Amino acid sequence: MASSDTAGNEIALERQNAVLARPMTEMRQLANAVRALAIDGVEAAKSGHPGMPMGMADVATVLWTKFMKFDAADPHWPDRDRFILSAGHGSMLLYALLHLTGYEGMSIDDLRQFRQLGARAAGHPERIEHPAIEMTTGPLGQGISTATGFALAERMLAARFGKGMVDHRTWVIASDGDMMEGVSHEACAIAGHLGLNKLTVFYDDNEISIDGGTDISMTDDVLKRFAGYGWATRRIDGHDPEQIESAIRFALRSRKPTLIACRTIIGFGAPKKAGTPATHGSPLGADEAAAAKALLGWTAPPFTVPDDILAPWRGAGARSAGAHRAWAKRHAASNQRAAFDAALAGDLPPDYTTAMAALREKIAAEKPNIATRQASQMALDAVVPVVPEMVGGSADLTPSNNTFVKSMGVFTAKDHSGRYIHFGVREHGMGTTLNGLALHGGLIPYGGTFFIFSDYCRPAIRLAALMRIRSIFVLTHDSIGLGEDGPTHQPVEHLASFRAMPNVLVLRPGDAMETAECWDIALKHKDGPVLLVLSRQAMPTLPRDHGAENLSARGGYVVAPAEGPRRATILATGSEVALALKAREMLAAEGIAVAVASVPSFELLDRQDPGYRTEVLGEAPRVGVEAAVGFGWERLLGADGTFIGMHGFGASAPYQKLFQHFGITAEAIVAAVKAKL
């Protein structure tokens, strides 16, 4: 250990001794139950992070026993407070709290299985493992940033349904690492700008990172930073229940989101390792664990909580039962009950079906030659007015993404009735906020940016996929068809990379009708994020059946059959479907019959039965066309297929010249088909 770390450890131990010298109170005993369970879980697993749970146990205890509104008997209560453990590595803190307060499904046996295969108590909190885990956390910065979406959802729904139905808060425990991650800057700035006063973050300011003291990499004044965002701030001793309680009351009165910086000792209670990186990500070890319990005055066997300590914890779990019953009465008597319940269920209203059908009829009649980003605007104009749950926004690209509908209004700090959010140039913060809106429930969020900037959204999209939540990303300017802005703005590898990500539905429509169908798919899809990948350039209406069936929902379909025995199949997506159709005409003129299939979604086509897939793909040679790299196309083309697309980055020029330059042309498709024959 470096000398500076040694000095830091000595200071931490002096602080720890001073805290331990204070009279033992019931509140500290309750907190020690959290510490003991955290120690036991990590020791049993022989891996984990005991330091944060031990350090933040006092803060969590005051919050959960005195202030947080929840009912352990019903983790689905819509008007509960939301608790997000952004410092997800300290997951034993959350699991201990859920067990102590009496949530079903987090028993002592579950804690014994910490970090084991199939355990509810996973290494980091996983939303799918327990209904009281509000979100999957672990990648630092995600929890604190997604909390902006939770708090925003509460304000939006309160504006629609009233305080009697929606009146709760969002609480976050975040770490130094959360503060360092760039996404926290983006999302917390959004929260401050929008005045989300029912959001409170407890910053575990323990001055320790894995590499050593935080002073080796961090000299920020975090409180000044958050004050600059428009947050209220306060610094406290995180081991003093009176200061903790006072700070929470301060947050409850605040008209701004609140940051409470809690000066804590990581691994509080450990006689040798407290205040050191050694407690961050490793078990204390049998000797240090036993010594820590002795120093804390904890004499119960491992995974045992004495009845006189468990009883007040269980009381805390039922403390808001009365508030829950009162809410249930208001809910039952509300004339908005049906709409509220439908929103929480994520159901689309009956008028949606009519609006979508009318949109499809209009497109079929008018056959517009427009970019799919413009067709997306048509779809939004049609459905947003009849789906009040839809909320949207853009990362400062509204006119380019075509994501705003006039009837939505804009959400501001002073007007919560709007449904559109100006996120600013904050793609990652937008992504996490969308996830929070979706996780909260009652809303269907979408957000727009250029497809190239999905790189900045990727961590949020991945978490949405892990949690299987309904976040919709409107990603325009989808290829070298962007044109003159050049290779920095031309996505080539992005389709392949997102198609490789589990639980993500990638939709790249080829005309206005397919765009409407893809919006229909996205709005009905509740099992993961959807990416709508849309063009900048115009494209003609495809010569296809315009009946009632949503052909895009099958992932792929024959848009133009072969005029005679099929000698080849040309498969394409997006703007390249029109090129494939031109090539088909050229081949037909030479007596070569080929079919063209549009494949707006690889994932949906994969889910079809083998017979349908064979009908679309055919058994003749296949040629794939897409203005992107070909990685992943082998799943459609097979080992002998030919791919026409990008083999490197793009260039700056008008898009027509770029397609010619990179050989993505009808003539190239014709040559490829002939070579196969």
XYZ file of C-alpha atoms in Angstrom:
677
model
C 0.000 0.000 0.000
C 1.338 3.418 -0.950
C 2.127 5.795 1.878
C -0.728 8.134 0.906
C -3.127 5.179 1.017
C -1.740 4.204 4.422
C -2.381 7.698 5.712
C -5.878 7.596 4.256
C -6.562 4.290 5.962
C -5.399 5.705 9.296
C -7.700 8.716 8.932
C -10.610 6.458 8.004
C -10.008 4.232 11.017
C -9.879 7.280 13.295
C -13.226 8.428 11.872
C -14.622 4.938 12.256
C -13.560 4.782 15.903
C -15.203 8.143 16.528
C -18.489 6.918 15.044
C -18.346 3.653 16.965
C -17.752 5.595 20.177
C -21.197 7.164 19.820
C -23.960 5.547 21.901
C -25.474 2.459 20.264
C -28.946 3.297 18.954
C -31.702 1.217 17.413
C -31.020 2.880 14.080
C -27.409 1.720 14.138
C -28.485 -1.778 15.137
C -30.831 -1.876 12.181
C -28.016 -0.687 9.914
C -25.700 -3.321 11.348
C -28.159 -5.984 10.197
C -27.574 -4.743 6.645
C -23.817 -4.805 7.176
C -23.844 -8.303 8.645
C -25.894 -9.742 5.794
C -23.650 -8.039 3.256
C -20.584 -9.521 4.922
C -22.167 -12.974 5.047
C -23.344 -12.943 1.436
C -19.971 -11.926 0.047
C -18.092 -14.375 2.267
C -20.365 -17.244 1.213
C -19.966 -16.390 -2.474
C -16.230 -15.887 -2.044
C -16.638 -12.830 -4.261
C -18.503 -9.555 -4.302
C -18.392 -5.997 -3.006
C -18.925 -5.616 0.749
C -17.509 -2.108 1.121
C -20.368 0.001 -0.265
C -23.170 -1.838 1.613
C -21.218 -1.485 4.843
C -20.568 2.197 4.185
C -24.066 3.208 3.054
C -26.035 1.060 5.492
C -26.846 4.022 7.741
C -28.195 6.145 4.875
C -30.261 3.292 3.470
C -31.653 2.429 6.892
C -32.910 5.949 7.589
C -34.409 6.192 4.104
C -36.161 2.816 4.125
C -37.430 2.887 7.705
C -38.578 6.509 7.904
C -39.201 8.051 4.509
C -39.500 5.801 1.489
C -43.053 4.986 0.426
C -43.342 1.289 -0.377
C -45.334 -1.755 0.626
C -43.354 -4.968 0.808
C -46.595 -6.903 0.360
C -47.069 -5.427 -3.125
C -43.955 -4.548 -5.150
C -46.181 -3.589 -8.095
C -48.055 -0.763 -6.332
C -48.032 1.936 -9.045
C -47.642 4.858 -6.624
C -44.678 3.435 -4.719
C -41.427 5.340 -4.471
C -38.715 4.023 -6.765
C -35.323 3.056 -5.318
C -32.393 2.664 -7.689
C -29.049 1.272 -6.608
C -26.884 2.922 -9.244
C -23.766 1.576 -7.547
C -24.959 -1.891 -8.530
C -21.793 -3.635 -7.403
C -23.062 -3.076 -3.849
C -26.036 -5.305 -4.619
C -26.012 -6.994 -1.224
C -27.258 -3.686 0.195
C -30.422 -3.970 -1.890
C -30.896 -7.681 -1.269
C -30.493 -7.188 2.481
C -33.059 -4.374 2.435
C -35.559 -6.469 0.481
C -35.140 -9.395 2.855
C -35.277 -7.349 6.034
C -38.401 -5.435 5.002
C -40.221 -8.659 4.175
C -40.432 -8.853 0.400
C -41.475 -12.297 -0.767
C -38.852 -13.938 -2.920
C -35.762 -12.630 -1.119
C -35.354 -15.114 1.709
C -32.282 -15.956 3.723
C -31.800 -18.925 1.419
C -31.774 -16.509 -1.521
C -29.087 -14.455 0.194
C -27.072 -17.623 0.781
C -27.107 -18.159 -2.989
C -25.648 -14.715 -3.706
C -23.865 -14.649 -7.094
C -24.688 -18.296 -7.861
C -26.263 -19.617 -11.044
C -30.001 -18.926 -11.141
C -29.999 -16.909 -7.905
C -32.372 -13.987 -7.432
C -29.492 -12.307 -5.636
C -27.278 -11.957 -8.697
C -23.879 -10.312 -8.656
C -25.458 -7.049 -9.778
C -29.168 -6.223 -9.474
C -31.132 -7.791 -12.316
C -34.658 -6.514 -12.938
C -35.923 -9.874 -14.153
C -34.916 -11.631 -10.931
C -37.240 -9.831 -8.484
C -40.191 -7.442 -8.928
C -38.821 -4.990 -6.344
C -35.617 -4.500 -8.340
C -36.615 -1.451 -10.370
C -33.841 -1.764 -12.942
C -30.745 -3.682 -13.891
C -27.698 -1.784 -12.718
C -24.009 -2.499 -12.735
C -22.459 -0.388 -15.491
C -21.740 2.728 -13.495
C -23.606 5.852 -14.521
C -26.637 3.978 -15.815
C -28.718 3.972 -12.639
C -28.343 7.638 -11.750
C -29.026 8.552 -15.385
C -32.041 6.289 -15.840
C -33.447 7.834 -12.665
C -34.045 11.006 -14.670
C -36.537 9.034 -16.747
C -38.252 7.621 -13.666
C -38.660 11.090 -12.180
C -39.800 12.524 -15.511
C -42.405 9.783 -15.887
C -43.834 10.580 -12.457
C -44.250 14.252 -13.365
C -45.800 13.464 -16.761
C -48.289 10.979 -15.337
C -49.145 13.279 -12.441
C -49.952 16.004 -14.962
C -52.287 13.626 -16.777
C -53.936 11.739 -13.906
C -53.523 14.079 -10.945
C -51.748 13.938 -7.612
C -54.329 11.588 -6.136
C -53.186 8.869 -8.516
C -49.517 9.737 -9.045
C -47.434 11.238 -6.262
C -44.172 9.476 -5.521
C -40.441 10.018 -5.501
C -37.293 8.501 -6.988
C -34.355 7.750 -4.691
C -30.864 6.818 -5.887
C -27.682 5.632 -4.245
C -24.733 6.504 -6.455
C -20.974 6.167 -6.147
C -17.863 8.085 -7.114
C -17.767 5.954 -10.253
C -21.283 7.054 -11.193
C -20.143 10.657 -10.906
C -17.130 10.020 -13.133
C -19.081 8.368 -15.939
C -19.939 10.867 -18.648
C -23.571 9.833 -18.959
C -24.263 11.133 -15.459
C -23.324 14.627 -16.645
C -25.795 14.384 -19.522
C -28.786 12.976 -17.664
C -28.351 14.979 -14.472
C -28.157 18.163 -16.527
C -31.469 17.181 -18.126
C -32.995 16.544 -14.686
C -31.867 19.928 -13.401
C -33.060 21.751 -16.502
C -36.487 20.144 -16.237
C -36.717 20.826 -12.493
C -37.425 17.221 -11.484
C -37.686 18.003 -7.791
C -38.902 14.545 -6.760
C -35.524 13.041 -7.621
C -32.979 12.625 -4.820
C -29.496 11.160 -5.202
C -27.434 9.996 -2.236
C -23.820 10.262 -3.329
C -21.642 7.740 -1.489
C -18.663 10.049 -1.141
C -16.228 7.560 0.385
C -13.170 8.898 -1.498
C -12.127 5.393 -2.599
C -11.793 3.888 -6.068
C -10.396 0.505 -7.061
C -6.992 1.965 -7.895
C -6.740 3.933 -4.657
C -8.034 7.183 -3.237
C -10.254 9.115 -5.648
C -7.756 11.967 -5.524
C -5.598 10.055 -8.031
C -8.191 10.667 -10.760
C -10.880 13.016 -9.502
C -10.673 16.587 -8.273
C -14.192 17.656 -9.250
C -16.279 19.675 -6.867
C -19.320 17.469 -7.316
C -21.657 19.712 -5.313
C -20.769 22.781 -7.379
C -21.188 20.745 -10.533
C -24.700 19.674 -9.562
C -25.583 23.165 -8.355
C -24.608 24.320 -11.833
C -27.101 21.849 -13.285
C -29.849 23.397 -11.189
C -29.848 20.887 -8.331
C -30.116 21.575 -4.610
C -27.128 20.143 -2.733
C -26.105 19.261 0.778
C -23.100 17.539 2.358
C -23.523 15.321 5.431
C -21.838 12.741 7.617
C -23.226 9.536 6.143
C -22.956 7.754 9.477
C -24.999 10.285 11.450
C -28.728 9.388 11.369
C -29.765 12.871 12.464
C -27.867 14.518 9.611
C -29.235 11.935 7.172
C -32.798 12.584 8.308
C -32.340 16.352 8.142
C -30.946 16.112 4.599
C -33.866 13.976 3.441
C -36.333 16.491 4.868
C -34.413 19.173 2.993
C -34.862 17.157 -0.221
C -38.582 16.743 0.435
C -38.973 20.533 0.596
C -36.773 21.282 -2.396
C -38.168 22.633 -5.644
C -35.169 21.163 -7.447
C -33.691 17.674 -7.745
C -31.416 17.108 -4.766
C -27.920 15.700 -4.374
C -26.926 14.637 -0.857
C -23.206 13.994 -0.623
C -22.732 11.443 2.143
C -19.209 11.291 3.531
C -18.875 7.620 4.416
C -16.235 5.055 5.214
C -16.111 2.202 2.747
C -16.223 -1.113 4.589
C -17.422 0.596 7.771
C -16.806 -1.723 10.722
C -13.835 -3.599 9.338
C -11.030 -3.022 11.876
C -8.158 -3.128 9.364
C -9.607 -2.739 5.901
C -12.162 0.029 6.413
C -11.449 3.052 4.246
C -9.334 1.090 1.762
C -9.831 -0.281 -1.756
C -9.449 -3.755 -0.246
C -13.116 -3.720 0.779
C -14.422 -2.621 -2.605
C -14.496 -5.790 -4.658
C -13.291 -8.651 -2.492
C -14.536 -10.559 0.554
C -13.193 -9.326 3.858
C -11.841 -12.770 4.657
C -12.925 -14.914 7.569
C -10.760 -13.221 10.197
C -11.593 -9.637 9.168
C -15.278 -10.514 8.799
C -15.407 -11.928 12.321
C -13.482 -8.954 13.703
C -15.810 -6.523 11.920
C -18.884 -8.118 13.451
C -17.267 -8.020 16.866
C -16.420 -4.349 16.461
C -20.008 -3.630 15.398
C -21.347 -5.568 18.371
C -23.029 -8.138 16.124
C -23.125 -11.551 17.794
C -25.709 -13.459 15.734
C -24.592 -16.419 13.584
C -24.137 -15.898 9.833
C -27.331 -15.197 7.885
C -29.262 -14.718 11.101
C -31.081 -11.565 12.198
C -32.306 -11.523 15.816
C -36.058 -11.099 16.227
C -35.751 -7.818 18.117
C -33.941 -6.326 15.099
C -35.961 -8.048 12.410
C -39.291 -6.879 13.871
C -38.716 -3.128 13.314
C -37.429 -3.871 9.828
C -40.589 -5.802 9.017
C -42.554 -2.904 10.469
C -40.791 -0.607 8.019
C -41.880 -2.897 5.185
C -45.517 -2.423 6.206
C -45.244 1.239 7.248
C -46.889 2.526 4.054
C -49.652 -0.090 3.944
C -52.150 2.549 5.078
C -51.065 4.915 2.331
C -51.394 2.038 -0.105
C -54.965 1.318 1.000
C -55.880 5.000 0.745
C -54.467 5.118 -2.758
C -56.413 1.976 -3.710
C -59.651 3.686 -2.614
C -58.844 6.773 -4.694
C -57.969 4.557 -7.625
C -61.222 2.605 -7.344
C -63.273 5.805 -7.228
C -61.425 7.627 -10.007
C -63.204 8.329 -13.281
C -59.786 7.902 -14.910
C -59.282 4.411 -13.553
C -59.725 2.598 -16.882
C -57.323 4.926 -18.703
C -54.797 4.718 -15.867
C -54.869 0.922 -15.783
C -54.597 0.682 -19.564
C -51.592 3.005 -19.530
C -49.863 0.938 -16.858
C -50.581 -2.235 -18.811
C -49.043 -0.677 -21.903
C -52.133 -1.338 -23.991
C -52.833 0.654 -27.120
C -56.278 2.346 -27.166
C -59.002 1.181 -29.579
C -58.632 4.356 -31.646
C -55.089 3.312 -32.485
C -56.225 0.511 -34.804
C -58.465 2.909 -36.707
C -55.718 5.529 -37.006
C -53.149 3.025 -38.266
C -55.576 1.587 -40.798
C -56.368 5.076 -42.095
C -52.649 5.840 -42.415
C -52.049 2.675 -44.434
C -54.991 3.484 -46.719
C -53.633 6.981 -47.298
C -50.179 5.698 -48.190
C -51.619 3.065 -50.514
C -53.667 5.707 -52.310
C -51.039 8.453 -52.534
C -47.900 6.293 -53.021
C -45.606 9.033 -51.675
C -42.013 9.190 -52.893
C -40.445 10.349 -49.623
C -37.639 9.500 -47.209
C -38.573 7.002 -44.535
C -37.764 9.612 -41.884
C -40.564 11.690 -43.433
C -42.802 8.627 -43.563
C -42.071 8.199 -39.872
C -43.363 11.726 -39.309
C -46.547 10.745 -41.145
C -46.947 7.769 -38.830
C -46.404 9.868 -35.722
C -48.844 12.511 -36.932
C -51.431 9.755 -37.300
C -50.987 7.829 -34.041
C -49.602 10.217 -31.415
C -52.913 12.118 -31.080
C -54.767 8.883 -30.272
C -52.092 7.308 -28.026
C -51.665 9.671 -25.053
C -49.053 7.340 -23.551
C -46.602 8.151 -26.339
C -43.892 10.594 -25.271
C -41.015 11.543 -27.504
C -37.992 13.669 -28.031
C -34.792 14.191 -29.954
C -31.160 14.861 -29.164
C -31.251 18.322 -30.771
C -32.208 16.940 -34.186
C -35.967 17.371 -34.183
C -36.262 18.859 -37.710
C -33.985 16.130 -39.111
C -35.417 13.198 -37.181
C -39.007 14.337 -37.789
C -40.063 13.311 -34.284
C -42.300 16.181 -33.146
C -46.080 16.265 -33.403
C -47.619 19.682 -32.723
C -50.410 18.351 -30.520
C -47.853 16.896 -28.069
C -46.709 20.138 -26.521
C -43.267 20.425 -24.919
C -42.482 19.319 -21.368
C -40.736 22.090 -19.413
C -39.923 22.815 -15.795
C -43.019 25.018 -15.656
C -45.381 22.979 -17.830
C -45.568 19.238 -17.200
C -48.433 18.631 -19.589
C -46.225 18.439 -22.684
C -45.216 15.093 -24.124
C -42.135 16.144 -26.083
C -38.663 16.491 -24.550
C -35.808 18.538 -25.966
C -32.843 16.443 -24.767
C -30.150 18.661 -26.230
C -26.997 17.124 -27.680
C -27.080 14.298 -25.159
C -27.673 11.022 -26.978
C -26.581 8.812 -24.086
C -28.590 10.777 -21.550
C -31.564 10.581 -23.884
C -31.203 6.805 -24.053
C -31.101 6.349 -20.305
C -34.008 8.735 -19.849
C -36.068 6.760 -22.364
C -35.266 3.615 -20.392
C -36.432 5.241 -17.158
C -39.677 6.360 -18.786
C -40.271 2.817 -20.027
C -39.309 1.166 -16.735
C -41.559 3.400 -14.679
C -44.590 2.277 -16.634
C -47.545 4.155 -18.069
C -45.659 5.645 -21.022
C -44.354 4.549 -24.422
C -41.162 6.561 -25.019
C -39.281 7.198 -28.249
C -36.241 9.314 -28.972
C -34.517 10.407 -32.151
C -30.977 10.958 -33.341
C -28.832 10.118 -36.367
C -28.096 6.395 -36.698
C -24.360 7.105 -36.434
C -24.903 8.498 -32.934
C -26.418 5.240 -31.781
C -22.805 4.676 -30.725
C -23.490 7.179 -27.950
C -26.776 5.428 -27.077
C -25.356 1.906 -27.135
C -24.946 1.268 -23.382
C -28.537 2.376 -22.783
C -29.788 0.236 -25.675
C -27.916 -2.765 -24.306
C -29.447 -2.333 -20.862
C -32.877 -1.946 -22.454
C -32.236 -5.255 -24.201
C -31.128 -6.928 -20.954
C -34.251 -5.685 -19.201
C -36.507 -6.333 -22.221
C -38.147 -2.915 -21.999
C -40.132 -0.891 -24.503
C -37.743 1.885 -25.537
C -38.044 3.020 -29.143
C -35.096 4.646 -30.909
C -35.785 6.622 -34.094
C -32.457 6.536 -35.954
C -32.359 8.543 -39.170
C -29.708 9.211 -41.844
C -29.097 5.506 -41.938
C -26.311 4.934 -44.485
C -23.975 6.484 -47.040
C -27.270 7.876 -48.343
C -26.575 10.647 -45.834
C -24.264 12.041 -48.514
C -22.137 15.126 -48.126
C -21.577 15.069 -44.361
C -19.116 12.266 -45.016
C -17.828 9.135 -43.268
C -17.998 10.526 -39.732
C -21.754 10.690 -40.149
C -22.291 7.614 -42.333
C -23.065 4.447 -40.350
C -21.733 1.306 -42.007
C -21.157 -1.218 -39.201
C -24.108 -0.281 -37.014
C -26.808 -2.503 -38.499
C -24.571 -5.553 -38.082
C -23.649 -4.677 -34.524
C -27.231 -4.173 -33.360
C -28.430 -7.281 -35.153
C -25.826 -9.115 -33.090
C -27.226 -7.747 -29.809
C -29.750 -10.092 -28.165
C -33.336 -8.895 -27.611
C -32.989 -5.890 -29.937
C -35.481 -5.535 -32.780
C -33.879 -3.737 -35.735
C -36.337 -2.411 -38.343
C -35.144 -0.862 -41.623
C -38.162 -0.097 -43.798
C -37.961 0.380 -47.569
C -40.800 2.811 -48.215
C -43.616 4.747 -46.550
C -45.863 1.695 -46.166
C -43.146 -0.367 -44.555
C -42.381 2.578 -42.264
C -45.983 2.674 -41.060
C -45.858 -1.085 -40.560
C -42.611 -0.811 -38.622
C -44.138 1.799 -36.313
C -47.037 -0.602 -35.801
C -44.558 -3.345 -34.882
C -42.640 -1.048 -32.529
C -45.703 0.138 -30.647
C -46.968 -3.396 -30.125
C -43.582 -4.812 -29.119
C -43.244 -4.952 -25.325
C -40.309 -7.340 -25.078
C -37.259 -5.196 -25.734
C -36.003 -2.048 -27.461
C -36.842 -1.306 -31.081
C -34.581 0.554 -33.494
C -36.331 2.275 -36.404
C -33.538 2.826 -38.934
C -34.658 5.459 -41.437
C -33.313 7.128 -44.560
C -32.438 10.705 -45.310
C -33.046 10.325 -49.057
C -36.397 9.771 -50.740
C -37.420 6.369 -52.083
C -40.323 5.230 -54.238
C -43.306 3.251 -53.029
C -42.699 -0.484 -53.402
C -44.948 -2.381 -55.857
C -46.491 -4.636 -53.242
C -49.823 -5.783 -51.907
C -51.473 -3.066 -49.813
C -53.945 -5.316 -48.033
C -54.666 -5.387 -44.344
C -51.770 -7.669 -43.416
C -48.640 -6.096 -41.962
C -46.115 -7.814 -44.224
C -43.154 -6.243 -42.409
C -44.226 -8.050 -39.242
C -42.957 -11.255 -40.822
C -39.513 -9.713 -41.113
C -39.296 -10.302 -44.842
C -41.544 -10.971 -47.791
C -41.422 -11.263 -51.578
C -42.096 -7.768 -52.802
C -41.828 -8.771 -56.484
C -42.017 -12.429 -57.538
C -40.072 -13.928 -60.418
C -41.849 -13.854 -63.783
C -41.299 -17.549 -64.368
C -39.170 -20.149 -62.535
C -37.060 -18.308 -59.963
C -33.413 -18.365 -61.013
C -32.174 -16.121 -58.197
C -33.401 -14.143 -55.207
C -32.290 -10.592 -54.506
C -32.642 -9.672 -50.831
C -32.462 -6.038 -49.741
C -33.405 -3.640 -46.950
C -34.305 0.013 -46.770
C -33.364 2.219 -49.697
C -31.642 -0.668 -51.454
C -34.935 -2.474 -52.137
C -35.584 0.028 -54.932
C -32.189 -0.811 -56.451
C -33.021 -4.518 -56.285
C -36.305 -3.901 -58.098
C -34.518 -1.972 -60.854
C -32.052 -4.836 -61.249
C -34.958 -7.285 -61.500
C -36.400 -5.275 -64.398
C -33.048 -5.250 -66.154
C -32.654 -8.996 -65.710
C -36.219 -9.662 -66.861
C -35.428 -7.777 -70.067
C -32.731 -10.366 -70.686
C -35.064 -13.263 -69.900
C -33.665 -13.936 -66.421
C -36.455 -14.336 -63.858
C -35.549 -13.304 -60.326
C -37.559 -12.509 -57.206
C -36.948 -9.558 -54.909
C -37.519 -9.849 -51.185
C -37.623 -6.921 -48.787
C -36.206 -7.801 -45.372
C -36.993 -4.972 -42.934
C -36.124 -7.165 -39.915
C -33.681 -10.070 -39.741
C -34.917 -10.867 -36.242
C -38.573 -11.195 -37.220
C -37.739 -13.258 -40.283
C -35.689 -15.608 -38.088
C -38.837 -16.283 -36.041
C -40.893 -17.492 -39.008
C -41.451 -21.166 -39.717
C -39.035 -22.903 -42.103
C -41.642 -23.141 -44.848
C -42.229 -19.393 -44.926
C -38.511 -18.645 -44.813
C -37.973 -20.923 -47.803
C -40.823 -19.193 -49.623
C -39.115 -15.827 -49.135
C -35.468 -16.794 -49.525
C -35.994 -19.382 -52.241
C -33.675 -22.220 -53.131
C -32.023 -20.482 -56.067
C -28.785 -18.477 -55.659
C -29.110 -15.402 -53.447
C -27.700 -11.892 -53.669
C -27.927 -9.509 -50.703
C -27.872 -5.726 -51.060
C -27.430 -3.206 -48.235
C -25.480 0.050 -47.972
C -23.625 -1.273 -44.934
C -21.010 -3.908 -44.169
C -22.024 -7.479 -44.903
C -21.240 -9.019 -41.525
C -24.239 -11.129 -40.513
C -25.766 -11.401 -43.976
C -24.566 -14.977 -44.227
C -27.545 -15.982 -42.093
C -29.756 -15.077 -45.077
C -27.455 -15.695 -48.026
C -25.882 -18.955 -46.942
C -22.325 -19.974 -47.696
C -22.662 -19.425 -51.449
C -24.460 -16.095 -51.462
C -23.083 -12.824 -52.794
C -23.229 -9.565 -50.853
C -23.204 -6.110 -52.434
C -22.569 -3.333 -49.965
C -19.866 -1.514 -48.052
C -16.401 -2.883 -47.346
C -15.028 0.138 -45.523
C -16.013 3.618 -44.464
C -17.869 6.065 -46.690
C -16.901 9.407 -48.216
C -18.208 12.927 -48.681
C -20.246 13.459 -51.836
C -23.840 13.599 -53.036
C -25.404 10.263 -52.192
C -26.066 9.272 -55.804
C -22.355 9.512 -56.568
C -21.502 7.571 -53.402
C -23.694 4.632 -54.368
C -22.042 4.628 -57.782
C -18.548 4.974 -56.298
C -18.989 2.092 -53.882
C -20.621 -0.175 -56.432
C -24.049 -0.375 -54.847
C -26.005 -0.128 -58.078
C -28.578 -2.017 -60.094
C -25.861 -2.801 -62.628
C -23.694 -4.373 -59.919
C -26.642 -6.477 -58.778
C -27.282 -7.656 -62.334
C -23.638 -8.625 -62.723
C -23.696 -10.522 -59.430
C -26.797 -12.486 -60.436
C -25.315 -13.364 -63.815
C -22.110 -14.509 -62.164
C -24.160 -16.882 -60.032
C -25.838 -18.343 -63.082
